[in-house]
């Protein structure tokens, strides 16, 4: 779906706005369009969201639709599930995705499985928004990238917007999804700015953010920006990297991914989550299955280290991919055989 | 009431609260100057009466966990302010080698089983510590310190039930500063009778004014010693006010300025000072001397933190597993295996 509903005038298409403003606009438009849409979570109302995403929404929509909750993650998600099954379209928020662990039964045993266990009688049309990732030295319990956990769970959709336009359109699409969507917002992106386009492809369509014939950088969320920086660096040396933004892991656009890797013959997967059994492992397997005869070089994975995220700034920064490390790995891949 | 509390303890309560405040104000300044690690710093200014009153009622060998606003509790339990400050600055000399920061300070040698950035996350560990104490005959009590916000987490109630059911030497200490982030307690809980809730689980429960540290100490001592004697787990809710915002930079726009002014007037340090001066147990000069000593201590802590080194990059792979087994393989090494040669 390119445009879920007719676009009201207030949205600043063509203007440069912050990622968090794009998220706010998406929620606002959907709440205006559909009285069943509610926002529920800790500090989403009066406080305006821990990162300011929902500022002004309580004032516009009132306490019946913007619900500040106690610190009760399992109940927040569970309440959203029940409401979604009985007529509302909840957007539930976890302040940090790390807190999903407190609500994991509701997410993985309930939301993800209800359609299936009950023989397709009912779906759970809800969005679970959460802040993810490193960048603010917030420590081991406020900095994780847990997309693999959700991707691993049949029944959940997983969206990881990297751009302002995707923040807006993917969130609107997620709200319209008939199935639960885990919507992961990278904390280092909230203040990032970009032009809000007047359309974006649907969930499940990967987008090439930069053309290139020598290798494919496969990524999503904040690492997209690191990959683009690395690609600029590489271009100065004559290496042209295609940068592919997956946007959603479920649904996954394997077609576009495979086409790119078949063309370039080389894939470097860049994620911020841990390496072992991480998203990059599944991506690597998928590429190998789809592109084996086309691969010029082994598939490379650059990811977060297999450690909890440390607080100390040099350690935190050193524990996830940087533009420099991406460029170095790409260079080596290209020059592996001289 | 003051008959039951030794004079030395009464003075120690004051001295401890002053050290806590001096510590918190100092790390707050460092934070504002960008000299601490991380975006989050939660100060317990205004809540020193709860920390000192309960912590000083504990005995050596007792164990505890704290919430994310835990500096003061640990200062009161004997934490080394130099290593605390170094940890908050993310330096290798810190309590957790810079890995934990403000929200994850711990010191097993002082019974500090860990501060926690998950609201409610540290509560069940004291049930386990109580179980170990009972099973191994350690004679120790374990205390869970947490905020009013954790009173709405299911784990809190599962833990209370277990501790009561098994009559464990455990005390649950809820520090009620009226807010969980921007949410006032009456917007988070339909009942504000937290002690009543705990009683419902079969715990011995009391509610105290945290701005009167001696009352806190007396109530906490009774609960802790009762638990130690095998008479069952307890619950104490200490009511006070969070002087600063949720984190240091939060200006609390969600709080009524009149309420804030009123809240800040209920200062546990001034209350204790006035009490002791009124009874002739303290002079202004002695009070000033407490502050001077505390400020000197924090000067030393600050320069220790500043002069300490950052952790080396390779330390990030340490402490994931016991040192007897190999650390996780760095991503770069995995790349090398695929590509051959150095990156
Ligand atoms: C499980 C979990 N949910 C939410 C948060 C975000 N958060 C951190 S502190 C806090 C408020 C906690 O309030 P309270 O327990 O009263 O402690 P206080 O900050 O008032 O000392 C919130 C919501 C968190 N750290 N962990
Ligand atoms: Mg509180």
XYZ file of C-alpha atoms and ligand atoms in Angstrom:
708
model
C 0.000 0.000 0.000
C 1.562 3.270 -1.055
C -0.877 5.647 0.571
C -3.057 4.033 3.215
C -5.698 6.802 3.296
C -6.103 10.156 1.531
C -3.379 12.470 2.780
C -4.555 15.340 4.943
C -2.926 18.679 4.256
C -1.107 19.130 7.551
C 1.675 16.688 6.750
C 4.813 18.419 5.630
C 5.575 16.500 2.446
C 8.668 17.772 0.736
C 9.928 19.364 3.918
C 12.828 18.377 6.067
C 11.632 17.014 9.411
C 12.985 14.900 12.254
C 12.526 11.143 12.380
C 10.572 11.485 15.625
C 8.290 14.097 14.044
C 7.627 11.724 11.167
C 6.594 9.021 13.634
C 4.373 11.482 15.458
C 2.731 12.583 12.209
C 2.060 8.984 11.237
C 0.343 8.286 14.554
C -1.555 11.566 14.352
C -2.855 10.925 10.841
C -3.988 7.417 11.701
C -5.645 8.553 14.914
C -7.469 11.284 13.036
C -8.565 8.879 10.340
C -9.659 6.027 12.583
C -11.162 6.421 16.063
C -10.224 2.816 16.839
C -6.522 3.693 16.880
C -5.178 4.221 20.397
C -1.703 4.804 21.823
C -0.837 2.981 25.030
C 2.407 2.886 27.010
C 4.620 4.414 29.680
C 4.984 8.198 29.499
C 3.352 8.422 26.061
C 0.874 11.084 27.205
C 1.836 13.843 29.610
C 5.551 13.330 29.143
C 5.164 13.103 25.370
C 7.242 9.935 25.097
C 10.748 9.333 26.437
C 12.145 10.628 23.122
C 9.395 13.132 22.413
C 7.659 11.079 19.724
C 4.131 11.515 21.051
C 4.317 15.171 22.118
C 0.950 16.854 21.647
C -1.035 13.692 20.993
C -2.633 13.609 24.451
C -3.738 17.201 23.960
C -5.287 16.410 20.581
C -6.861 13.029 21.285
C -7.461 12.977 25.030
C -6.896 10.429 27.760
C -9.295 7.885 26.326
C -7.059 7.363 23.303
C -3.605 8.263 24.596
C -3.126 6.121 27.670
C -0.309 6.587 30.139
C 0.227 3.286 31.884
C 1.953 2.140 35.039
C 5.314 0.419 34.604
C 3.761 -2.904 33.647
C 5.156 -4.057 30.313
C 3.500 -7.457 30.227
C 0.110 -5.893 30.894
C 0.673 -3.124 28.346
C 1.266 -5.637 25.568
C -1.417 -8.008 26.807
C -3.969 -5.216 27.015
C -3.136 -4.168 23.468
C -3.644 -7.744 22.318
C -7.062 -8.050 23.891
C -8.103 -4.653 22.598
C -6.918 -5.557 19.101
C -8.984 -8.751 19.206
C -12.117 -6.878 20.166
C -12.261 -3.831 17.967
C -9.442 -1.363 18.683
C -6.242 -0.787 16.696
C -3.681 -0.312 19.461
C -0.241 1.139 19.101
C 1.553 -0.106 22.203
C 4.881 1.358 23.169
C 7.773 -0.165 25.065
C 10.126 2.606 26.110
C 13.088 0.390 25.210
C 13.005 -2.853 23.286
C 15.065 -4.343 26.118
C 11.810 -4.340 28.108
C 10.276 -6.704 25.575
C 11.846 -9.422 27.693
C 9.330 -8.560 30.434
C 6.501 -8.938 27.944
C 7.875 -11.783 25.878
C 5.096 -14.206 26.768
C 2.511 -11.747 25.551
C 4.502 -10.970 22.414
C 5.639 -14.428 21.378
C 3.169 -16.856 22.980
C 0.076 -14.705 22.645
C 0.184 -11.995 19.954
C 2.220 -14.041 17.510
C 0.221 -17.254 17.848
C -3.393 -16.228 18.327
C -4.332 -16.277 14.641
C -2.749 -19.697 14.178
C -3.807 -21.451 17.384
C -7.374 -20.363 16.892
C -7.487 -21.669 13.346
C -7.482 -18.311 11.638
C -10.584 -17.004 13.406
C -8.970 -13.737 14.410
C -5.817 -11.734 14.010
C -4.085 -9.305 16.354
C -3.863 -6.007 14.464
C -1.551 -4.104 16.752
C 1.753 -2.292 16.525
C 4.404 -2.667 19.188
C 6.740 0.318 18.965
C 10.057 0.262 20.797
C 13.341 2.130 20.958
C 16.411 0.077 20.106
C 20.132 0.284 19.627
C 23.301 1.903 20.894
C 24.597 5.442 20.774
C 23.859 7.030 24.118
C 25.840 4.866 26.543
C 22.634 3.664 28.108
C 24.042 0.314 29.112
C 23.316 -3.368 28.757
C 19.595 -3.110 29.553
C 18.728 -0.074 27.399
C 20.741 -0.516 24.195
C 20.012 -3.847 22.599
C 19.050 -4.735 19.062
C 16.601 -7.610 19.417
C 15.150 -7.858 15.916
C 16.324 -11.453 15.545
C 14.161 -12.458 18.506
C 11.029 -11.185 16.793
C 12.064 -12.299 13.318
C 12.566 -15.768 14.788
C 8.956 -15.853 15.929
C 6.410 -16.900 13.302
C 3.414 -14.590 13.303
C 5.221 -11.319 13.942
C 6.034 -8.683 11.357
C 9.227 -6.717 11.966
C 9.879 -3.188 10.697
C 13.108 -1.188 11.137
C 12.797 2.223 9.487
C 16.049 4.036 8.759
C 14.736 7.184 7.107
C 12.234 9.902 7.869
C 9.943 8.805 5.052
C 10.028 5.204 6.208
C 9.392 6.259 9.795
C 6.212 7.871 8.510
C 4.987 5.427 5.885
C 6.072 2.170 7.502
C 4.377 3.175 10.735
C 1.163 4.018 8.919
C 1.320 0.727 7.070
C 2.042 -1.096 10.321
C -1.077 0.387 11.894
C -3.057 -1.022 8.971
C -1.420 -4.430 9.183
C -3.823 -7.280 9.989
C -1.038 -8.942 11.986
C 1.104 -7.721 14.882
C 4.037 -5.567 13.830
C 7.093 -5.032 16.011
C 8.230 -1.567 15.002
C 11.790 -0.783 16.028
C 12.983 2.813 16.192
C 16.704 3.358 16.566
C 17.474 5.816 19.370
C 20.325 7.370 17.416
C 17.867 8.286 14.637
C 15.191 10.222 16.555
C 16.893 13.567 16.007
C 18.037 12.767 12.478
C 16.491 14.824 9.710
C 15.380 14.085 6.195
C 12.894 15.151 3.566
C 9.497 13.555 4.019
C 8.599 12.180 0.578
C 4.961 11.931 -0.442
C 5.114 8.162 -0.781
C 7.118 5.102 0.121
C 6.995 1.458 -0.933
C 4.994 -0.985 1.161
C 6.373 -3.231 3.884
C 8.265 -6.108 2.342
C 9.951 -4.055 -0.358
C 13.669 -3.416 0.007
C 15.040 -0.175 -1.383
C 18.386 0.418 -3.019
C 19.700 3.615 -1.431
C 22.764 3.810 -3.663
C 23.665 1.978 -6.855
C 26.904 0.051 -7.252
C 28.282 -2.930 -9.136
C 31.156 -4.213 -6.992
C 29.403 -5.417 -3.871
C 26.102 -5.210 -2.014
C 25.929 -3.776 1.478
C 22.855 -5.380 3.052
C 21.483 -3.473 6.019
C 18.616 -1.690 7.779
C 17.946 0.846 10.547
C 20.815 3.047 11.723
C 23.473 0.951 10.023
C 22.050 2.139 6.701
C 23.620 5.514 7.404
C 26.933 3.957 8.371
C 26.837 1.934 5.144
C 26.131 5.024 3.052
C 29.097 6.811 4.622
C 31.295 3.811 4.009
C 30.080 3.620 0.406
C 31.084 7.256 -0.150
C 34.519 6.521 1.231
C 34.810 3.468 -1.021
C 33.633 5.355 -4.093
C 36.565 7.725 -3.728
C 38.770 4.655 -4.218
C 36.816 3.372 -7.197
C 34.779 0.772 -5.314
C 31.066 1.102 -6.018
C 28.890 -0.476 -3.369
C 25.169 -0.912 -3.769
C 23.492 -0.135 -0.435
C 20.331 -2.112 0.125
C 17.936 -1.053 2.894
C 15.742 -4.019 3.815
C 13.263 -1.819 5.799
C 11.332 -4.853 7.076
C 12.686 -8.286 7.991
C 9.238 -9.843 7.973
C 8.041 -9.593 5.291
C 11.456 -9.794 3.675
C 12.126 -8.767 0.092
C 14.325 -11.705 -0.849
C 13.792 -11.013 -4.534
C 15.442 -7.587 -4.523
C 18.175 -8.848 -2.217
C 18.972 -11.803 -4.449
C 18.919 -9.698 -7.604
C 21.440 -7.283 -6.165
C 23.823 -9.951 -4.905
C 23.579 -11.894 -8.178
C 24.564 -8.704 -9.954
C 27.489 -7.763 -7.702
C 28.584 -11.263 -6.700
C 29.521 -10.027 -3.242
C 27.521 -9.398 -0.087
C 28.554 -7.674 3.128
C 25.745 -7.799 5.710
C 25.842 -5.018 8.293
C 23.675 -5.157 11.437
C 23.925 -3.835 14.953
C 22.564 -6.931 16.715
C 24.800 -9.704 18.016
C 26.481 -12.028 15.530
C 25.573 -15.456 16.837
C 22.126 -16.498 15.659
C 21.590 -12.848 14.791
C 19.724 -11.335 11.864
C 22.907 -11.468 9.786
C 23.040 -15.246 10.168
C 19.604 -15.692 8.624
C 20.349 -13.159 5.891
C 23.573 -14.940 5.079
C 21.797 -18.270 4.785
C 19.104 -16.783 2.571
C 21.656 -15.179 0.259
C 23.616 -18.384 0.003
C 20.479 -20.340 -0.876
C 19.416 -17.825 -3.490
C 22.757 -16.780 -4.974
C 25.248 -19.619 -4.583
C 26.123 -19.878 -8.252
C 26.604 -16.136 -8.522
C 28.826 -15.514 -5.510
C 32.357 -14.385 -6.302
C 33.393 -14.273 -2.671
C 32.199 -15.631 0.667
C 29.352 -13.729 2.302
C 30.672 -11.413 5.028
C 28.896 -10.385 8.225
C 29.707 -7.279 10.233
C 27.548 -7.022 13.331
C 27.493 -6.089 16.964
C 29.854 -8.126 19.130
C 28.601 -11.186 20.990
C 28.543 -9.264 24.275
C 26.090 -7.236 26.369
C 26.407 -3.529 25.489
C 28.903 -1.835 27.837
C 28.319 1.685 29.190
C 31.808 3.120 28.792
C 31.658 5.249 25.619
C 34.745 3.849 23.862
C 33.566 0.295 24.531
C 30.023 0.977 23.404
C 31.164 2.620 20.181
C 33.662 -0.169 19.569
C 31.065 -2.902 19.996
C 29.018 -2.126 16.868
C 29.886 -1.534 13.198
C 31.215 1.893 12.235
C 31.537 3.406 8.742
C 35.265 2.888 8.963
C 35.010 -0.802 9.805
C 32.452 -1.329 7.063
C 34.722 0.318 4.495
C 37.720 -1.738 5.621
C 35.788 -4.994 5.422
C 34.446 -4.085 1.963
C 37.919 -3.207 0.712
C 39.290 -6.512 1.875
C 36.453 -8.429 0.301
C 37.179 -6.757 -3.030
C 40.909 -7.352 -2.822
C 40.780 -10.863 -1.373
C 42.201 -12.444 -4.475
C 44.615 -9.609 -5.307
C 11.176 7.356 70.023
C 14.741 8.629 70.144
C 15.369 6.505 73.253
C 15.547 3.427 71.093
C 18.180 4.808 68.746
C 21.789 5.299 69.820
C 23.187 8.819 69.629
C 26.053 7.638 67.448
C 23.519 6.278 64.953
C 21.589 9.534 65.019
C 24.719 11.445 64.059
C 25.728 8.807 61.558
C 22.361 9.156 59.831
C 23.047 12.836 59.321
C 26.645 12.344 58.206
C 25.592 9.632 55.755
C 22.821 11.745 54.254
C 25.250 14.633 53.775
C 27.727 12.327 52.043
C 24.955 11.044 49.781
C 23.868 14.526 48.829
C 27.424 15.695 48.252
C 27.995 12.659 46.042
C 24.801 13.172 44.059
C 25.331 16.894 43.574
C 28.856 16.236 42.400
C 27.996 13.538 39.855
C 25.146 15.777 38.726
C 27.642 18.545 37.950
C 29.932 16.124 36.163
C 26.965 14.901 34.144
C 26.015 18.419 33.092
C 29.599 19.008 31.984
C 29.513 15.806 29.923
C 32.065 14.103 32.149
C 30.013 11.052 33.006
C 29.331 8.106 30.755
C 25.880 7.865 29.387
C 22.724 9.766 28.895
C 21.072 8.681 32.112
C 21.775 9.828 35.625
C 19.164 9.450 38.327
C 19.854 11.336 41.539
C 18.413 10.532 44.941
C 18.608 14.091 46.290
C 15.698 14.482 48.693
C 15.477 10.733 49.279
C 18.556 10.387 51.490
C 16.436 9.650 54.557
C 15.151 6.424 53.037
C 18.587 5.277 51.880
C 20.400 6.105 55.119
C 17.590 5.007 57.420
C 17.238 1.549 55.901
C 20.871 0.946 54.958
C 22.169 1.802 58.423
C 19.661 -0.616 59.933
C 21.334 -3.440 58.007
C 24.268 -5.462 59.315
C 27.593 -6.435 57.765
C 26.969 -9.538 55.657
C 23.447 -8.500 54.728
C 22.813 -8.337 51.001
C 20.734 -6.016 48.848
C 19.767 -4.963 45.357
C 18.828 -1.468 44.248
C 16.910 0.247 41.501
C 18.352 2.734 39.012
C 18.386 5.504 41.632
C 20.755 3.604 43.860
C 23.892 5.701 44.458
C 22.734 6.892 47.850
C 21.851 3.450 49.134
C 25.291 2.167 48.253
C 27.078 5.156 49.749
C 25.180 4.367 52.942
C 26.189 0.680 52.736
C 29.858 1.600 52.614
C 30.429 2.024 48.899
C 33.771 3.550 47.935
C 32.869 6.899 46.421
C 36.006 6.949 44.275
C 35.225 3.680 42.550
C 31.572 4.685 42.295
C 32.426 7.930 40.573
C 34.896 6.191 38.278
C 32.170 3.735 37.312
C 29.744 6.526 36.586
C 32.443 8.107 34.408
C 32.893 4.826 32.517
C 36.486 4.308 33.620
C 38.356 1.033 34.077
C 38.896 1.716 37.802
C 35.160 1.782 38.444
C 33.322 -0.893 40.380
C 32.315 -2.684 37.202
C 35.296 -1.727 35.033
C 33.209 0.861 33.205
C 30.803 -1.740 31.881
C 27.880 -0.882 34.119
C 27.807 2.844 34.763
C 25.437 4.675 37.080
C 22.605 2.167 36.787
C 24.628 -1.009 37.326
C 26.951 -0.416 40.245
C 27.569 -3.537 42.313
C 30.028 -4.773 44.926
C 29.721 -8.361 46.055
C 32.163 -7.820 48.909
C 29.728 -5.361 50.485
C 26.680 -7.452 49.732
C 25.591 -5.219 46.869
C 24.086 -7.736 44.463
C 23.559 -5.033 41.892
C 21.764 -1.920 40.806
C 19.305 -2.434 37.988
C 18.044 -0.520 34.973
C 14.989 -2.747 34.691
C 12.245 -1.435 36.961
C 11.606 -4.332 39.335
C 14.457 -6.348 37.852
C 16.426 -6.640 41.076
C 13.566 -7.590 43.365
C 13.449 -11.389 42.981
C 17.193 -11.757 43.567
C 16.680 -10.900 47.238
C 14.209 -13.761 47.492
C 16.988 -15.983 46.229
C 19.489 -14.421 48.609
C 17.024 -14.962 51.443
C 16.639 -18.576 50.403
C 20.419 -19.046 50.338
C 20.730 -17.402 53.722
C 18.083 -19.676 55.193
C 19.383 -22.828 53.509
C 23.025 -22.196 54.361
C 22.336 -20.694 57.768
C 24.134 -17.468 56.903
C 22.151 -15.352 59.329
C 21.925 -12.562 56.805
C 18.942 -10.570 55.634
C 18.472 -9.462 52.046
C 16.841 -6.144 51.210
C 15.340 -5.128 47.870
C 15.369 -1.368 47.315
C 13.047 -0.165 44.570
C 10.871 2.761 43.609
C 7.119 3.196 43.777
C 7.073 2.480 40.049
C 8.122 -1.113 40.628
C 4.986 -1.565 42.739
C 3.138 -1.999 39.428
C 5.354 -4.779 38.094
C 4.105 -8.342 38.412
C 7.522 -9.592 39.493
C 7.239 -7.511 42.651
C 4.165 -9.440 43.733
C 5.467 -12.835 42.713
C 8.517 -12.097 44.853
C 6.502 -10.892 47.839
C 4.377 -14.002 47.767
C 7.376 -16.320 47.660
C 9.197 -14.499 50.437
C 6.104 -14.626 52.654
C 5.272 -18.206 51.743
C 8.736 -19.463 52.620
C 9.238 -17.108 55.587
C 12.497 -15.875 54.147
C 14.828 -13.321 55.766
C 13.898 -10.689 53.238
C 12.750 -7.069 53.407
C 11.172 -5.204 50.505
C 11.937 -1.492 50.660
C 9.840 0.714 48.402
C 11.174 4.257 48.146
C 8.110 6.248 47.255
C 9.153 9.582 45.770
C 5.638 10.171 44.423
C 6.641 9.779 40.772
C 7.739 7.162 38.297
C 9.350 9.299 35.642
C 6.577 11.807 34.785
C 3.739 9.756 36.212
C 2.448 10.653 39.657
C 1.658 7.600 41.761
C -2.077 8.214 41.743
C -2.014 7.934 37.957
C -0.196 4.610 38.159
C -1.960 2.900 41.024
C -5.610 2.749 41.998
C -4.641 2.318 45.627
C -1.856 4.225 47.334
C -1.902 1.887 50.305
C 1.233 0.031 49.279
C 1.725 -1.359 52.777
C -1.802 -2.719 52.647
C -1.006 -4.507 49.432
C 2.052 -6.087 51.025
C -0.044 -7.173 54.012
C -2.317 -8.900 51.562
C 0.608 -11.140 50.688
C 1.235 -11.941 54.346
C 4.165 -9.594 54.861
C 4.736 -7.523 57.963
C 4.365 -4.054 56.491
C 4.978 -0.465 57.612
C 4.717 2.963 56.061
C 7.138 5.686 57.171
C 8.020 9.286 56.434
C 11.347 9.168 54.614
C 12.088 12.763 55.525
C 12.395 11.655 59.167
C 15.395 9.323 58.917
C 15.251 8.185 62.537
C 11.726 6.885 62.058
C 12.886 5.058 58.966
C 15.794 3.521 60.870
C 13.605 2.374 63.756
C 10.979 0.815 61.497
C 13.551 -0.792 59.224
C 15.535 -2.182 62.159
C 12.451 -3.869 63.524
C 11.593 -5.468 60.181
C 15.143 -6.534 59.438
C 15.698 -8.119 62.849
C 12.312 -9.807 62.742
C 13.222 -11.288 59.352
C 16.644 -12.325 60.646
C 14.999 -14.116 63.546
C 13.015 -16.247 61.109
C 9.703 -14.572 61.848
C 8.987 -13.721 58.249
C 9.583 -11.257 55.453
C 8.771 -7.571 55.722
C 7.854 -4.566 53.635
C 8.596 -0.919 54.265
C 7.408 1.971 52.165
C 9.333 5.197 52.778
C 7.531 8.289 51.510
C 9.558 11.262 50.322
C 10.079 13.510 47.352
C 12.408 13.502 44.360
C 13.993 16.966 44.419
C 15.375 16.841 40.856
C 13.713 15.569 37.719
C 13.648 11.911 36.761
C 17.095 12.198 35.222
C 19.349 15.133 35.960
C 18.325 17.121 32.906
C 14.586 16.537 33.273
C 13.008 19.767 34.493
C 9.795 17.981 35.517
C 7.356 20.147 33.549
C 4.689 17.630 34.561
C 4.968 18.653 38.239
C 3.088 21.487 39.803
C 5.640 24.143 40.886
C 3.817 24.638 44.185
C 3.995 20.919 44.861
C 7.713 20.962 44.035
C 8.404 23.857 46.372
C 6.481 22.109 49.113
C 8.237 18.809 48.445
C 11.689 20.350 48.559
C 10.920 21.916 51.917
C 10.616 18.440 53.387
C 14.347 17.960 53.470
C 15.567 14.941 55.452
C 18.968 16.504 56.041
C 17.571 19.714 57.487
C 15.043 17.751 59.520
C 17.759 15.641 61.104
C 20.047 18.608 61.619
C 17.331 20.589 63.384
C 16.370 17.608 65.502
C 19.932 17.063 66.697
C 20.674 20.741 67.247
C 17.395 21.070 69.152
C 18.443 18.294 71.485
C 21.923 19.750 71.935
C 23.571 16.791 70.221
C 25.006 18.831 67.360
C 26.421 22.322 66.804
C 26.378 24.377 63.605
C 30.148 24.027 63.469
C 29.939 20.247 63.610
C 27.287 20.311 60.923
C 29.553 22.411 58.702
C 32.393 20.024 59.387
C 30.275 17.122 58.088
C 29.794 19.040 54.855
C 33.439 19.966 54.565
C 34.531 16.392 54.994
C 31.951 15.207 52.478
C 33.020 17.799 49.920
C 36.671 16.864 50.343
C 35.752 13.230 49.887
C 33.952 14.084 46.638
C 36.895 16.186 45.425
C 39.057 13.127 45.819
C 36.473 10.931 44.123
C 36.192 13.347 41.223
C 39.908 13.558 40.612
C 40.217 9.791 40.922
C 37.556 9.361 38.252
C 39.124 12.001 36.023
C 42.631 10.625 36.276
C 41.542 7.063 35.654
C 41.939 5.453 32.238
C 39.278 4.396 29.810
C 38.938 0.650 29.562
C 40.976 -0.865 26.742
C 38.902 -2.065 23.794
C 39.744 -5.711 24.375
C 38.177 -5.579 27.848
C 34.751 -5.565 26.214
C 35.121 -9.302 25.590
C 36.022 -10.029 29.208
C 33.395 -10.895 31.835
C 30.878 -12.376 29.420
C 31.823 -15.809 30.739
C 33.910 -17.123 33.576
C 37.587 -16.467 32.847
C 38.201 -20.234 32.798
C 36.613 -20.406 29.353
C 37.526 -18.428 26.227
C 35.867 -15.054 25.630
C 33.479 -14.513 22.710
C 35.199 -14.359 19.345
C 35.348 -10.750 18.113
C 33.531 -10.000 14.866
C 36.823 -8.902 13.344
C 38.379 -12.264 14.063
C 35.433 -13.976 12.416
C 35.997 -11.805 9.344
C 39.666 -12.712 9.359
C 38.802 -16.377 9.367
C 36.701 -15.893 6.280
C 39.105 -13.591 4.466
C 42.515 -14.609 5.777
C 44.987 -12.016 7.027
C 44.493 -8.953 9.205
C 41.744 -6.415 8.684
C 11.002 -2.468 33.010
C 11.250 -1.025 32.827
N 10.268 -0.249 32.372
C 10.476 1.067 32.183
C 11.683 1.623 32.458
C 11.924 3.106 32.213
N 12.007 3.779 33.481
C 13.162 3.946 34.109
S 12.984 4.578 35.615
C 11.320 4.707 35.438
C 10.500 5.243 36.538
C 10.692 4.425 37.752
O 9.949 4.951 38.789
P 10.182 4.436 40.260
O 10.192 2.968 40.273
O 9.182 5.120 41.096
O 11.640 4.930 40.599
P 12.149 6.434 40.656
O 12.696 6.744 39.304
O 11.026 7.305 41.013
O 13.224 6.418 41.673
C 10.930 4.222 34.203
C 9.552 4.177 33.704
C 12.699 0.772 32.923
N 13.925 1.221 33.188
N 12.448 -0.544 33.126
Mg 9.320 6.889 42.109
